[in-house]
Amino acid sequence: MAAEAITQDAVSKARRGFLLALGAYFLWGLLPFYMKAVAHLPLAEVIAHRIVWSVPIAAAVLVWAGRTADFKAAIRSPRTIAMAALTAALISVNWGFYVWAIAVDRTVETALGYYINPLVSVVVGALLLGERLDRLQIAAVVLAAIAVAVLTIEAGKLPWVSLALAFSFAAYGFFRKTLPIGPSQGFLLEVLLLSVPALGYIAWLIATGQDHFVSGNGVDAALLAGCGPVTAVPLLLFAFGARLLRLSTIGIMQYIAPTIVFLIAVLIFKEPFDTTQAVAFALIWAALAMYSWSMLATARRATSARAA
């Protein structure tokens, strides 16, 4: 009976984690619609409001979760503050590229960037953390490199938007692992640090009459304030969901958002998608299939070893 109760509890947690993570990825997938709605506003102002309005949401969730003690301990550590400042800078760069790319009709490239990201993370882990790659993972990385080469040859230049998004988020993930606090505490610390320059910039815009929050119309003000929830809610859903799921499950689910973004870009935004891009995406999808298969095989071996 006790074993059955433990199994049911594990299944219940996994189901809850799946729904939370699914909600996060679904909201991330729909984010281009919101970014299109604010595309007429200055990029820096959108990013600033995205930061500032995330703070109260992150703080409320932290209080609700009863994790304020961890946060208080973190802000007393100069090393933690320094590392959080670095990760905050990296995620703000990633946000900037993302918002700009959608505003200038390069949404397809953002989808490609987030497809490439897990493969970039694999390479970063191998080079900087000494993690060993199996044959399937090596093949996946090679296919991704060929896809980038195909796009580069066709366009005569690197697909820098996709690469900037992939590498900035991979770098964020790498350094974020060094923060000795949980994801919700870390997110609050990051947006608090970023809110200092963000608030200063917003105050300067208001003082000079260049802002769209006070001086603009009500729709623009609402859109800017809404940048906080559309940023914080999926991040926090993911943070709580990931704690209840196996890494392999998260690894497979992470393709949901870029797939939705890709479909929105091509079917709704009507962005061009030529033969060369189709070849590159096919190579990336094949690479991700290999990577996912490798990850699932590793998870199965680990489960078998524990059972033995």
Short mmCIF file of N, CA, C and O in Angstrom, two decimals, residues 4 26 30 43 54-55 61 89 108 121 125 129 132 136 162 172 187 197 205 215-216 221 237 250 271 286 293 308:
data_model
loop_
_atom_site.label_atom_id
_atom_site.label_comp_id
_atom_site.label_asym_id
_atom_site.label_seq_id
_atom_site.Cartn_x
_atom_site.Cartn_y
_atom_site.Cartn_z
N GLU A 4 2.36 1.78 -3.35
CA GLU A 4 1.35 2.25 -4.30
C GLU A 4 1.06 3.73 -4.09
O GLU A 4 0.90 4.49 -5.05
N PHE A 26 3.40 26.93 -23.99
CA PHE A 26 2.32 27.44 -24.82
C PHE A 26 2.32 28.96 -24.81
O PHE A 26 2.18 29.61 -25.86
N LEU A 30 3.06 31.70 -27.93
CA LEU A 30 2.15 32.77 -28.35
C LEU A 30 2.74 34.17 -28.16
O LEU A 30 2.14 35.16 -28.60
N LEU A 43 12.27 49.87 -28.71
CA LEU A 43 12.74 48.61 -28.14
C LEU A 43 13.19 48.77 -26.69
O LEU A 43 12.81 47.98 -25.82
N SER A 54 7.86 42.97 -14.12
CA SER A 54 8.07 41.58 -13.69
C SER A 54 8.35 41.49 -12.20
O SER A 54 8.11 40.45 -11.57
N VAL A 55 8.87 42.58 -11.62
CA VAL A 55 9.30 42.57 -10.22
C VAL A 55 8.15 42.24 -9.26
O VAL A 55 8.27 41.33 -8.43
N VAL A 61 5.00 35.86 -6.01
CA VAL A 61 5.12 34.41 -6.09
C VAL A 61 6.10 33.89 -5.04
O VAL A 61 5.86 32.85 -4.41
N ALA A 89 22.24 40.39 -17.17
CA ALA A 89 22.70 41.05 -18.39
C ALA A 89 22.50 40.14 -19.60
O ALA A 89 22.06 40.59 -20.67
N VAL A 108 10.74 33.88 -38.00
CA VAL A 108 11.22 32.55 -38.38
C VAL A 108 12.62 32.32 -37.82
O VAL A 108 12.95 31.22 -37.34
N SER A 121 23.79 24.27 -26.19
CA SER A 121 24.01 23.96 -24.77
C SER A 121 24.80 22.67 -24.60
O SER A 121 25.63 22.55 -23.70
N GLY A 125 28.34 22.44 -22.73
CA GLY A 125 28.58 21.48 -21.66
C GLY A 125 29.82 20.64 -21.91
O GLY A 125 30.59 20.34 -21.00
N LEU A 129 32.30 22.12 -19.37
CA LEU A 129 32.04 21.30 -18.20
C LEU A 129 32.60 19.89 -18.33
O LEU A 129 32.47 19.08 -17.40
N ARG A 132 30.64 14.40 -21.58
CA ARG A 132 30.93 13.55 -22.74
C ARG A 132 29.71 13.46 -23.65
O ARG A 132 28.57 13.34 -23.18
N LEU A 136 25.22 9.87 -31.11
CA LEU A 136 24.03 10.55 -31.60
C LEU A 136 24.10 12.05 -31.35
O LEU A 136 23.70 12.86 -32.19
N SER A 162 19.51 34.14 -35.31
CA SER A 162 19.30 32.82 -34.71
C SER A 162 20.45 32.45 -33.78
O SER A 162 20.24 31.94 -32.67
N TYR A 172 23.29 32.11 -20.80
CA TYR A 172 22.47 32.38 -19.61
C TYR A 172 22.25 31.09 -18.81
O TYR A 172 22.41 31.08 -17.59
N PHE A 187 15.17 34.52 -10.43
CA PHE A 187 14.48 35.43 -11.35
C PHE A 187 14.18 36.77 -10.68
O PHE A 187 14.39 37.84 -11.27
N PRO A 197 18.59 50.27 -13.50
CA PRO A 197 18.73 51.08 -14.72
C PRO A 197 17.42 51.22 -15.49
O PRO A 197 17.18 52.26 -16.13
N LEU A 205 12.69 59.11 -19.58
CA LEU A 205 11.74 59.24 -20.69
C LEU A 205 10.54 60.08 -20.28
O LEU A 205 10.09 60.96 -21.04
N SER A 215 2.89 59.74 -21.11
CA SER A 215 2.58 60.72 -22.15
C SER A 215 1.80 60.12 -23.32
O SER A 215 1.23 60.86 -24.12
N GLY A 216 1.80 58.78 -23.43
CA GLY A 216 1.12 58.14 -24.55
C GLY A 216 -0.35 57.89 -24.27
O GLY A 216 -0.93 58.42 -23.32
N ALA A 221 0.03 52.34 -22.76
CA ALA A 221 0.36 52.20 -21.33
C ALA A 221 0.00 50.79 -20.85
O ALA A 221 0.78 50.14 -20.13
N LEU A 237 5.87 29.59 -14.25
CA LEU A 237 5.21 28.31 -14.51
C LEU A 237 6.25 27.24 -14.83
O LEU A 237 6.19 26.11 -14.33
N ILE A 250 11.49 17.45 -19.90
CA ILE A 250 11.68 18.87 -20.19
C ILE A 250 12.40 19.02 -21.53
O ILE A 250 12.09 19.92 -22.33
N GLU A 271 5.61 35.39 -43.11
CA GLU A 271 7.01 35.65 -43.39
C GLU A 271 7.51 34.67 -44.46
O GLU A 271 7.03 33.53 -44.54
N ALA A 286 15.96 16.98 -37.74
CA ALA A 286 16.61 15.67 -37.68
C ALA A 286 17.62 15.63 -36.53
O ALA A 286 17.73 14.63 -35.80
N TRP A 293 16.37 11.33 -28.87
CA TRP A 293 16.51 9.88 -28.74
C TRP A 293 17.65 9.52 -27.80
O TRP A 293 17.52 8.64 -26.95
N ALA A 308 17.92 -1.90 -10.70
CA ALA A 308 18.78 -3.03 -10.40
C ALA A 308 19.41 -2.89 -9.03
O ALA A 308 19.70 -3.85 -8.35
#
